[in-house]
Structure formats: structure tokens, C-alpha cells
Short mmCIF file of N, CA, C and O in Angstrom, two decimals:
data_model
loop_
_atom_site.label_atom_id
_atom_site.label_comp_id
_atom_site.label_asym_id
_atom_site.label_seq_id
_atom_site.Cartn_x
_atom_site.Cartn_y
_atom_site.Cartn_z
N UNK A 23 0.84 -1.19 0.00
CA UNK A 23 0.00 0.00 0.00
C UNK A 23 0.88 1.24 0.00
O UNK A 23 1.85 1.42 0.74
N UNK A 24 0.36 2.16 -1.03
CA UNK A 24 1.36 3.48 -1.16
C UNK A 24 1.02 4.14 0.15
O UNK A 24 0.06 3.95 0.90
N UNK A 25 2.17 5.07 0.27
CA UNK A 25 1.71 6.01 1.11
C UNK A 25 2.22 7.28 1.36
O UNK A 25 2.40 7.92 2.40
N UNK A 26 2.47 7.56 -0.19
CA UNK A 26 3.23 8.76 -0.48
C UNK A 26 1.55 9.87 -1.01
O UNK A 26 0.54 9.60 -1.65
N UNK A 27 2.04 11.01 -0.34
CA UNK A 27 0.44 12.21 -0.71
C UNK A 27 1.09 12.23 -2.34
O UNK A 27 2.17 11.82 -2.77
N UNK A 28 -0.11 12.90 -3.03
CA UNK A 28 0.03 13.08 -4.64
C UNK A 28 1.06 14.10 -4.86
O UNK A 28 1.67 14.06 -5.92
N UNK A 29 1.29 14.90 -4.10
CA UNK A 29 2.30 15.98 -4.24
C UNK A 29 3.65 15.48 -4.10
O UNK A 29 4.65 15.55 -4.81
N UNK A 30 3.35 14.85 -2.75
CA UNK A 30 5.24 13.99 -2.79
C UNK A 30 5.68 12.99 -4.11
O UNK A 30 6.83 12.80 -4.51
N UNK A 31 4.36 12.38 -4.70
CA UNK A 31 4.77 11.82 -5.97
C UNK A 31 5.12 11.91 -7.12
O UNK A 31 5.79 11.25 -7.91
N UNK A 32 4.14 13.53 -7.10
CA UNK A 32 4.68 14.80 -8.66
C UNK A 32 5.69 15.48 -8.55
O UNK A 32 6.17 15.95 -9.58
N UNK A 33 6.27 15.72 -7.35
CA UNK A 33 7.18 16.83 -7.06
C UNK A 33 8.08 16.79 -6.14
O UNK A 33 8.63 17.82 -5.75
N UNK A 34 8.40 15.43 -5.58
CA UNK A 34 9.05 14.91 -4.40
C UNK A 34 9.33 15.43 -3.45
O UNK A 34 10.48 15.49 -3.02
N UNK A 35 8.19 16.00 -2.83
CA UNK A 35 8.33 16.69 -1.61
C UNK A 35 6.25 17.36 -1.16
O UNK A 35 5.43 17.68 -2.02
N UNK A 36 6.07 17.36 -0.04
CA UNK A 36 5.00 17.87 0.67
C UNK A 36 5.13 19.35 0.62
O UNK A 36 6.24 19.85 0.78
N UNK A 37 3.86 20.23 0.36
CA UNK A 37 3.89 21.69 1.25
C UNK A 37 4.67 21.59 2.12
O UNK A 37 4.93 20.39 2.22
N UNK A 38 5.39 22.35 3.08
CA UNK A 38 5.47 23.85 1.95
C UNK A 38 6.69 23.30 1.08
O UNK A 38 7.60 22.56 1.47
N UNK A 39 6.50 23.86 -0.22
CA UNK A 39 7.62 23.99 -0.83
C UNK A 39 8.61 25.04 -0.91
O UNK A 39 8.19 26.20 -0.85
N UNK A 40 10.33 24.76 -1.08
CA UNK A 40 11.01 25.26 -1.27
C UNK A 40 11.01 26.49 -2.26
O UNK A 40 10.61 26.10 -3.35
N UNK A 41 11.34 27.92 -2.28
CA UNK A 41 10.83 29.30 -3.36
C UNK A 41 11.41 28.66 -4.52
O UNK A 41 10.82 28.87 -5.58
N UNK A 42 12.57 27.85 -4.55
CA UNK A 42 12.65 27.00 -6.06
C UNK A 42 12.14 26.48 -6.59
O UNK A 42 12.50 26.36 -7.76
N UNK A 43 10.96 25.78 -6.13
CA UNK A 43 10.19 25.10 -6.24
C UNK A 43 9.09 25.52 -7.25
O UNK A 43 8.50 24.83 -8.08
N UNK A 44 8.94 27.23 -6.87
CA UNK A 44 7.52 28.14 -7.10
C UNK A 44 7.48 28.21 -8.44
O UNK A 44 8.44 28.71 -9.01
N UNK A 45 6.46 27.76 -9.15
CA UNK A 45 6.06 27.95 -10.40
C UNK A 45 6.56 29.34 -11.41
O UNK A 45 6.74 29.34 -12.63
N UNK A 46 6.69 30.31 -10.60
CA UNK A 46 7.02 31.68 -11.22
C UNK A 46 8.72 31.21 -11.89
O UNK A 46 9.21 31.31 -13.02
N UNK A 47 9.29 30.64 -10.51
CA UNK A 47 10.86 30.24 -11.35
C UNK A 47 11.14 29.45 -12.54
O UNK A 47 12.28 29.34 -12.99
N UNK A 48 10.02 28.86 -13.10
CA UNK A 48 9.95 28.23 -14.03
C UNK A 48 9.70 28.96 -15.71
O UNK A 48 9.90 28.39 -16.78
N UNK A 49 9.23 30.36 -15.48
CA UNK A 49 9.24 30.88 -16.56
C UNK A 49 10.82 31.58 -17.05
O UNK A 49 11.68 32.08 -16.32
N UNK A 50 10.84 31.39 -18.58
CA UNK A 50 11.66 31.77 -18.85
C UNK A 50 11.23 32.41 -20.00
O UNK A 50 10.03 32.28 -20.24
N UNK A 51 12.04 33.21 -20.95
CA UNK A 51 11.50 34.23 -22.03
C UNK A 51 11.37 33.35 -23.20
O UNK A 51 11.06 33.90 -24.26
N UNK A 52 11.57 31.84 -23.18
CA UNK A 52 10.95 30.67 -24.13
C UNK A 52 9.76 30.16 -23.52
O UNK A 52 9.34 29.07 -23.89
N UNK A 53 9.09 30.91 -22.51
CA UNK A 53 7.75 30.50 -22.31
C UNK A 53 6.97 30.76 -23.62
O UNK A 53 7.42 31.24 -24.66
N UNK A 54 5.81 30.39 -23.38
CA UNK A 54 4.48 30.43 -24.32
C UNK A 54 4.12 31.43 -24.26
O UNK A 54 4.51 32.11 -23.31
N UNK A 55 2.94 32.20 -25.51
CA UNK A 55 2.38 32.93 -25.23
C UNK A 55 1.10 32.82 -23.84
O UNK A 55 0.52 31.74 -23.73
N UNK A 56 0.80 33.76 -23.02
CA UNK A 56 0.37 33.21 -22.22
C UNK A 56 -1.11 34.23 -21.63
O UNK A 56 -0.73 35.24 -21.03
N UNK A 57 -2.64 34.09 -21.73
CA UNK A 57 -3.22 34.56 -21.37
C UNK A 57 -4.00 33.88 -19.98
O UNK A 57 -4.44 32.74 -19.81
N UNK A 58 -3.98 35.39 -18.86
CA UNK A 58 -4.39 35.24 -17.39
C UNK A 58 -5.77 36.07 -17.28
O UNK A 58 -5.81 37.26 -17.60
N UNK A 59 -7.06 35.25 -16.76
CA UNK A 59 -7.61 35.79 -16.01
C UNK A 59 -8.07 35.64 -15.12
O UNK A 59 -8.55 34.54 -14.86
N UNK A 60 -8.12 36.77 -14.16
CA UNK A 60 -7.85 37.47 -12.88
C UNK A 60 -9.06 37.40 -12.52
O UNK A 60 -9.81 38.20 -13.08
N UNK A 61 -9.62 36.53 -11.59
CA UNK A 61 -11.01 36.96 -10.55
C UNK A 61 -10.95 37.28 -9.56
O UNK A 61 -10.57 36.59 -8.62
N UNK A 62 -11.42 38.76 -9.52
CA UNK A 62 -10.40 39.81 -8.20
C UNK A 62 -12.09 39.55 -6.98
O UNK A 62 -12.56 40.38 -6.21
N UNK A 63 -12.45 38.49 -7.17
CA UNK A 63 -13.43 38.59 -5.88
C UNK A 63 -12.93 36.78 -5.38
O UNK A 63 -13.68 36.06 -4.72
N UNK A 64 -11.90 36.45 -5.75
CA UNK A 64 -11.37 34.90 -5.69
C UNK A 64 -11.22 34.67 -4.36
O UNK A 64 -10.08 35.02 -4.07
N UNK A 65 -11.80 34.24 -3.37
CA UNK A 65 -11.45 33.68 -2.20
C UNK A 65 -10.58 32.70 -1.61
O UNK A 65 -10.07 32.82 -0.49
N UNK A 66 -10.36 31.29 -2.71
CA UNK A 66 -9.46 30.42 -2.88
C UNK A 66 -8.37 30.69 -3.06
O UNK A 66 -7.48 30.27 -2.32
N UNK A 67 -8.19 31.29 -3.86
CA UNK A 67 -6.17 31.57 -4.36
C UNK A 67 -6.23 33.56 -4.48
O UNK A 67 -7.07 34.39 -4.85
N UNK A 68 -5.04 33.59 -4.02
CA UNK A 68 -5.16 35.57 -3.95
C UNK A 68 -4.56 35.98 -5.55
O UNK A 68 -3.50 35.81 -6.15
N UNK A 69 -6.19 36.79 -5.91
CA UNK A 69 -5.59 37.14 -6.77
C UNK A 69 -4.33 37.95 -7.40
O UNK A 69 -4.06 38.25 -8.57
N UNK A 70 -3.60 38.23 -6.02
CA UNK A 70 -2.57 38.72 -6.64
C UNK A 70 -1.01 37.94 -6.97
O UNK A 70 0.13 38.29 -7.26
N UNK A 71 -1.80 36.63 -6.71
CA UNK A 71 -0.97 35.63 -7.93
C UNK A 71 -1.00 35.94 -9.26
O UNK A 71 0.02 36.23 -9.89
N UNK A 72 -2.13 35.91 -9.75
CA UNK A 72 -2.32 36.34 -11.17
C UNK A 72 -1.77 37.72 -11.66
O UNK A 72 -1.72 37.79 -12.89
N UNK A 73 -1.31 38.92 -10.94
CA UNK A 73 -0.62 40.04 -10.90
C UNK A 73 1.03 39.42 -10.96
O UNK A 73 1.88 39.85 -11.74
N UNK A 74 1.24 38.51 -10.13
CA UNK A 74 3.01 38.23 -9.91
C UNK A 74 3.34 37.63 -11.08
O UNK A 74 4.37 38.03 -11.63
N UNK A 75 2.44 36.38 -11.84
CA UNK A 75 2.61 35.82 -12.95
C UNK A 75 2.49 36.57 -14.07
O UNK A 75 3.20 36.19 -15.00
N UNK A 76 1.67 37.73 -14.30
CA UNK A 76 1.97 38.93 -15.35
C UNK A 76 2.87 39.52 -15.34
O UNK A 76 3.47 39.69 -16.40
N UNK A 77 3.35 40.07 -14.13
CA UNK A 77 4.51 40.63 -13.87
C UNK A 77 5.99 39.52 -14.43
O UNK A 77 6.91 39.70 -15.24
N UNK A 78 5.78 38.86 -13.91
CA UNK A 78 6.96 37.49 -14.35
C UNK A 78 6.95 37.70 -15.44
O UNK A 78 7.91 38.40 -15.75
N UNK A 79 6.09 37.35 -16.54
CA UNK A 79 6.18 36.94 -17.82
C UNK A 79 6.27 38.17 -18.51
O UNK A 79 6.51 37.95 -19.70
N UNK A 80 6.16 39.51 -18.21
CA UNK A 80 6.53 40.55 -18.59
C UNK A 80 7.70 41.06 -18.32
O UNK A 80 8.10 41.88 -19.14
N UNK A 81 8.49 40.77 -17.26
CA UNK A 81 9.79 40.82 -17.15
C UNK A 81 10.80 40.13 -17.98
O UNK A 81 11.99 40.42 -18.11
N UNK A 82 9.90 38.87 -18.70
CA UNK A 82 10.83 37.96 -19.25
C UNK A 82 10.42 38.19 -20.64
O UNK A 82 10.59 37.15 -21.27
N UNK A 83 9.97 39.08 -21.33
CA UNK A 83 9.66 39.27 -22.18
C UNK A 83 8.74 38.34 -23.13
O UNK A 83 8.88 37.93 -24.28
N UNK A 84 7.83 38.19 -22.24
CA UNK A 84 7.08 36.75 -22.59
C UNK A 84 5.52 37.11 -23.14
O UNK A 84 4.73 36.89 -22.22
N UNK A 85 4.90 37.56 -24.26
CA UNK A 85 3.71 37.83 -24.71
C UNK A 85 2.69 37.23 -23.79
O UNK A 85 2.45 36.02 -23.72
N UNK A 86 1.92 38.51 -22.86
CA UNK A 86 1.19 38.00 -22.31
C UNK A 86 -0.33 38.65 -22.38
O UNK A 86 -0.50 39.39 -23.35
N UNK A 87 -1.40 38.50 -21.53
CA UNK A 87 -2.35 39.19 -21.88
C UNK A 87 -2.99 39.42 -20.54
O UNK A 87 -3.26 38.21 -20.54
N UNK A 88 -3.47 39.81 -19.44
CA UNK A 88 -4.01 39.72 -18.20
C UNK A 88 -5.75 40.59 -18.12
O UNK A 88 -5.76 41.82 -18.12
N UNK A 89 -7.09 39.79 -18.04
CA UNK A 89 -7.88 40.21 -18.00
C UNK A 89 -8.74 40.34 -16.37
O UNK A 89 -9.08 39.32 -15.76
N UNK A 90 -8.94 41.41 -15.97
CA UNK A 90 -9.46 41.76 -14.72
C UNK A 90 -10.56 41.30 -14.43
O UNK A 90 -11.11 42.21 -15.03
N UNK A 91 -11.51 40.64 -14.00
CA UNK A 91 -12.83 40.59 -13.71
C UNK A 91 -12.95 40.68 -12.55
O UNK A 91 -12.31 40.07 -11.69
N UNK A 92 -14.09 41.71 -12.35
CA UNK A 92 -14.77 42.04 -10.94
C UNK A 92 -16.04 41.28 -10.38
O UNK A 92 -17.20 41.35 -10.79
N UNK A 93 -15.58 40.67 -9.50
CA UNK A 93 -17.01 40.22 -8.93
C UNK A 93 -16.77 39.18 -9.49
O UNK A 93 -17.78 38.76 -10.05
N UNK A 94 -15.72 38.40 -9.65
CA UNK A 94 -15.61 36.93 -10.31
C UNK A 94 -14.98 36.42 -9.06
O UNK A 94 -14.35 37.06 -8.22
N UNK A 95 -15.33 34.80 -9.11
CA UNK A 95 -14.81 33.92 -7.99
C UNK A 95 -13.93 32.87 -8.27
O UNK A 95 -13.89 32.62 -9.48
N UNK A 96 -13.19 32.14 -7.54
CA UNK A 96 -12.54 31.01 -8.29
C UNK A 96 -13.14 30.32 -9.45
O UNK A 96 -14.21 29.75 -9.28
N UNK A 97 -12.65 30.30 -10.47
CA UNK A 97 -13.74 29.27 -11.21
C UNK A 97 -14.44 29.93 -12.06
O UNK A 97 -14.55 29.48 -13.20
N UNK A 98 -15.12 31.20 -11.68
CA UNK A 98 -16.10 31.99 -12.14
C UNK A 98 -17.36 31.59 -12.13
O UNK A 98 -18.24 32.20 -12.74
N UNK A 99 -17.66 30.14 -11.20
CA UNK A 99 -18.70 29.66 -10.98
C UNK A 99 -19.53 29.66 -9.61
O UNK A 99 -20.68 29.33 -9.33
N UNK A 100 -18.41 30.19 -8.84
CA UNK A 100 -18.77 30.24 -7.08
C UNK A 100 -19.41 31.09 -6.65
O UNK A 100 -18.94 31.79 -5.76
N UNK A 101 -21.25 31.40 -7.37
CA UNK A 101 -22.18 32.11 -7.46
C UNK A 101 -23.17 31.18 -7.07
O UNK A 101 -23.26 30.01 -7.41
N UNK A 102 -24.07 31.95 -6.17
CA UNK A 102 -25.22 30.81 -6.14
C UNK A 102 -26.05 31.12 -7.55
O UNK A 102 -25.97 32.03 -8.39
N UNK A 103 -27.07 29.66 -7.39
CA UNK A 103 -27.39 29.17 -8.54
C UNK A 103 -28.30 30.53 -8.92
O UNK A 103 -28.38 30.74 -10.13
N UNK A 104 -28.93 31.40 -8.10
CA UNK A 104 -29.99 32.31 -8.20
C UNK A 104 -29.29 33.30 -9.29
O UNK A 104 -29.96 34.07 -9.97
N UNK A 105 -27.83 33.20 -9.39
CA UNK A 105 -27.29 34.56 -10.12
C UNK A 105 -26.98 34.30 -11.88
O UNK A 105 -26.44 34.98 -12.76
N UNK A 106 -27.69 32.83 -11.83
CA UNK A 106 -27.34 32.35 -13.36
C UNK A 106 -28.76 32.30 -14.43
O UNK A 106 -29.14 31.19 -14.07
N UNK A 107 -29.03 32.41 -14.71
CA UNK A 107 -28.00 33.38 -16.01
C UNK A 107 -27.94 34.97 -16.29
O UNK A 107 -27.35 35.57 -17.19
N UNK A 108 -28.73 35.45 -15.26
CA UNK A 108 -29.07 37.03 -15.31
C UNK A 108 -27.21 37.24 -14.09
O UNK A 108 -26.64 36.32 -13.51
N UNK A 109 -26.94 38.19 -14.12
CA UNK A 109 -26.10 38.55 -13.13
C UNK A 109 -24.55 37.91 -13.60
O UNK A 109 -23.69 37.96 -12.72
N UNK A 110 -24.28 37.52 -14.50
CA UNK A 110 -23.15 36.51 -14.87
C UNK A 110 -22.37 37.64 -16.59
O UNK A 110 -21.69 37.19 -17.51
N UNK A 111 -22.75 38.79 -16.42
CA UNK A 111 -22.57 39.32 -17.74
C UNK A 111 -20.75 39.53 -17.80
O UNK A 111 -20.10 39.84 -18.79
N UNK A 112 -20.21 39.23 -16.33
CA UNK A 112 -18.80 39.16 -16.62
C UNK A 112 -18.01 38.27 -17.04
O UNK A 112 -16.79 38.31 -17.22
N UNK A 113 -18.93 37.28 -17.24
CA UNK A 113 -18.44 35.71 -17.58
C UNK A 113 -17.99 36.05 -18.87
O UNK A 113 -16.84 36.07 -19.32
N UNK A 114 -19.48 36.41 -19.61
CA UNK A 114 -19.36 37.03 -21.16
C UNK A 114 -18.26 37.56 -21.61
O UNK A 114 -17.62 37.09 -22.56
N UNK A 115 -17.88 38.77 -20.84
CA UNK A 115 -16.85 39.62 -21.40
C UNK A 115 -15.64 38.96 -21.21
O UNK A 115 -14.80 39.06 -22.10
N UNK A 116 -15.37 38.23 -20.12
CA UNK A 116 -14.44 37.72 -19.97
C UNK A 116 -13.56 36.75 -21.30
O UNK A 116 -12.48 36.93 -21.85
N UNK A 117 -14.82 35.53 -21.46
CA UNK A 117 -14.70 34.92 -22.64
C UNK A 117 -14.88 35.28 -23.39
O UNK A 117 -15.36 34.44 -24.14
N UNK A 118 -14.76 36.55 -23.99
CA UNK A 118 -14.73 37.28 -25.19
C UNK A 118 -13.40 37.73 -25.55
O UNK A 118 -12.83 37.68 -26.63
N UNK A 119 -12.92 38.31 -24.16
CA UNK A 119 -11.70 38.69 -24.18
C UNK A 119 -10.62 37.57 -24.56
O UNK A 119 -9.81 37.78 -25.47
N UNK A 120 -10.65 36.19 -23.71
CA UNK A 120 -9.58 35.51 -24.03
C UNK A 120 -9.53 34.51 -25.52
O UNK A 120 -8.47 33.99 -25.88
N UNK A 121 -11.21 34.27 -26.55
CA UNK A 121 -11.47 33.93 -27.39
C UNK A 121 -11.07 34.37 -27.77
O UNK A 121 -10.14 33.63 -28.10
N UNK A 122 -10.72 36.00 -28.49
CA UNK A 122 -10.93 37.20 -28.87
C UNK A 122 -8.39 36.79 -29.30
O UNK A 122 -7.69 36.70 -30.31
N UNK A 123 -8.26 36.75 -28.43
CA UNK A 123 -6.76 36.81 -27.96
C UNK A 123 -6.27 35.10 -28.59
O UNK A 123 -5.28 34.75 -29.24
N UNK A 124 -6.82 34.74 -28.34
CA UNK A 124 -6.66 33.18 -28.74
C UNK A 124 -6.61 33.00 -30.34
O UNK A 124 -5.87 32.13 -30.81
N UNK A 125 -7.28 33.71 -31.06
CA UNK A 125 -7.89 33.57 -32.49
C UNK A 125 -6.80 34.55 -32.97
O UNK A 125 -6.59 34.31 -34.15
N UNK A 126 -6.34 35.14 -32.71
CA UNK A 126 -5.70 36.35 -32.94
C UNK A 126 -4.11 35.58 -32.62
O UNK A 126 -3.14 36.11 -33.16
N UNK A 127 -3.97 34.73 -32.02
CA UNK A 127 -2.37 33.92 -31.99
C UNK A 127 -2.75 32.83 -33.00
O UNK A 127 -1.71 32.28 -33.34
N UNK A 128 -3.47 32.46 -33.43
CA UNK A 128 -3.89 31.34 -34.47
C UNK A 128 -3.65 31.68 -36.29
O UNK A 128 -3.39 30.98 -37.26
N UNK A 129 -3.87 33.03 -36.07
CA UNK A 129 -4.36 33.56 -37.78
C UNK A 129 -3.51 33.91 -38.10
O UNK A 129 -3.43 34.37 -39.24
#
């Protein structure tokens, strides 16, 4: 019987991890093009991850794109059900924006 957590098995080691460890050290200016969006009402993860990773990939000269949404939650789904489909018009713009950016690295 295993008894290693999923993290010690992807990454050989448990929380916390080492700052070498941190995903940001991993970009380099042969990253991808890379579009972020930001749900600045996110309770789960702070959105000002999504600020450090723009920042990163703009330091590294790495084509990026970062879209703001207000009143968005992790997911963009962590609304009760009462707010769907009226009240959700940031979803829209949102996926407009990164469709919009996507099609535009394709053509």
C-alpha cells in the first residue's frame, strides 16, 4: 500500500515547498504565449498571484495578456445558482476577451 500524498509523488516533496520550487521560477523568455484571467473577488487563491505571474512573464519578455474581472470567484462559478443566467454578464466579457486573444495567436 502506497503512502506517499500526490504531491510527494509529482514533485518529491510535501507543502510547503522550497521558493525554487515556485512555479514563477519556471518561466523563462521561451515561455508560451500566455493569457491570465484574474477573478479579483477569488477567495481560494489571492488574486494577486495572477498580478506576480503577469509581472513574471513581462519581465521575461514573454507575450502575455491579463484580463481583470470584478465580482468573479474562483472558477467563475462560485455564485449561487440564483445569479445564473441574469447577473453573470462578466463571464461574457471575460470569454470574449480571451477567445478574442486566442484567435488572434492562431491567424
Amino acid at each position: 500500500m502506497a503512502t506517499q500524498t500526490l504531491n510527494s509523488f509529482l514533485y518529491g516533496c510535501d507543502a510547503p515547498y522550497s521558493p525554487t520550487d515556485a512555479a514563477l521560477n519556471l518561466i523563462t523568455p521561451d515561455y508560451p504565449p500566455s493569457y491570465i484571467l484574474a477573478a479579483l473577488a477569488d477567495t481560494l487563491i489571492p488574486v494577486e498571484h495572477s498580478f506576480m505571474l503577469y509581472d513574471k512573464l513581462q519581465e521575461h519578455g514573454v507575450e502575455s495578456y491579463i484580463t481583470k474581472v470584478e465580482g468573479a470567484a474562483h472558477g467563475f462559478a462560485e455564485r449561487p445558482a440564483s445569479d445564473w443566467p441574469q447577473g453573470m454578464d462578466y463571464w461574457k466579457d471575460a470569454i470574449k476577451d480571451s477567445v478574442d486573444w486566442a484567435i488572434a495567436k492562431v491567424q
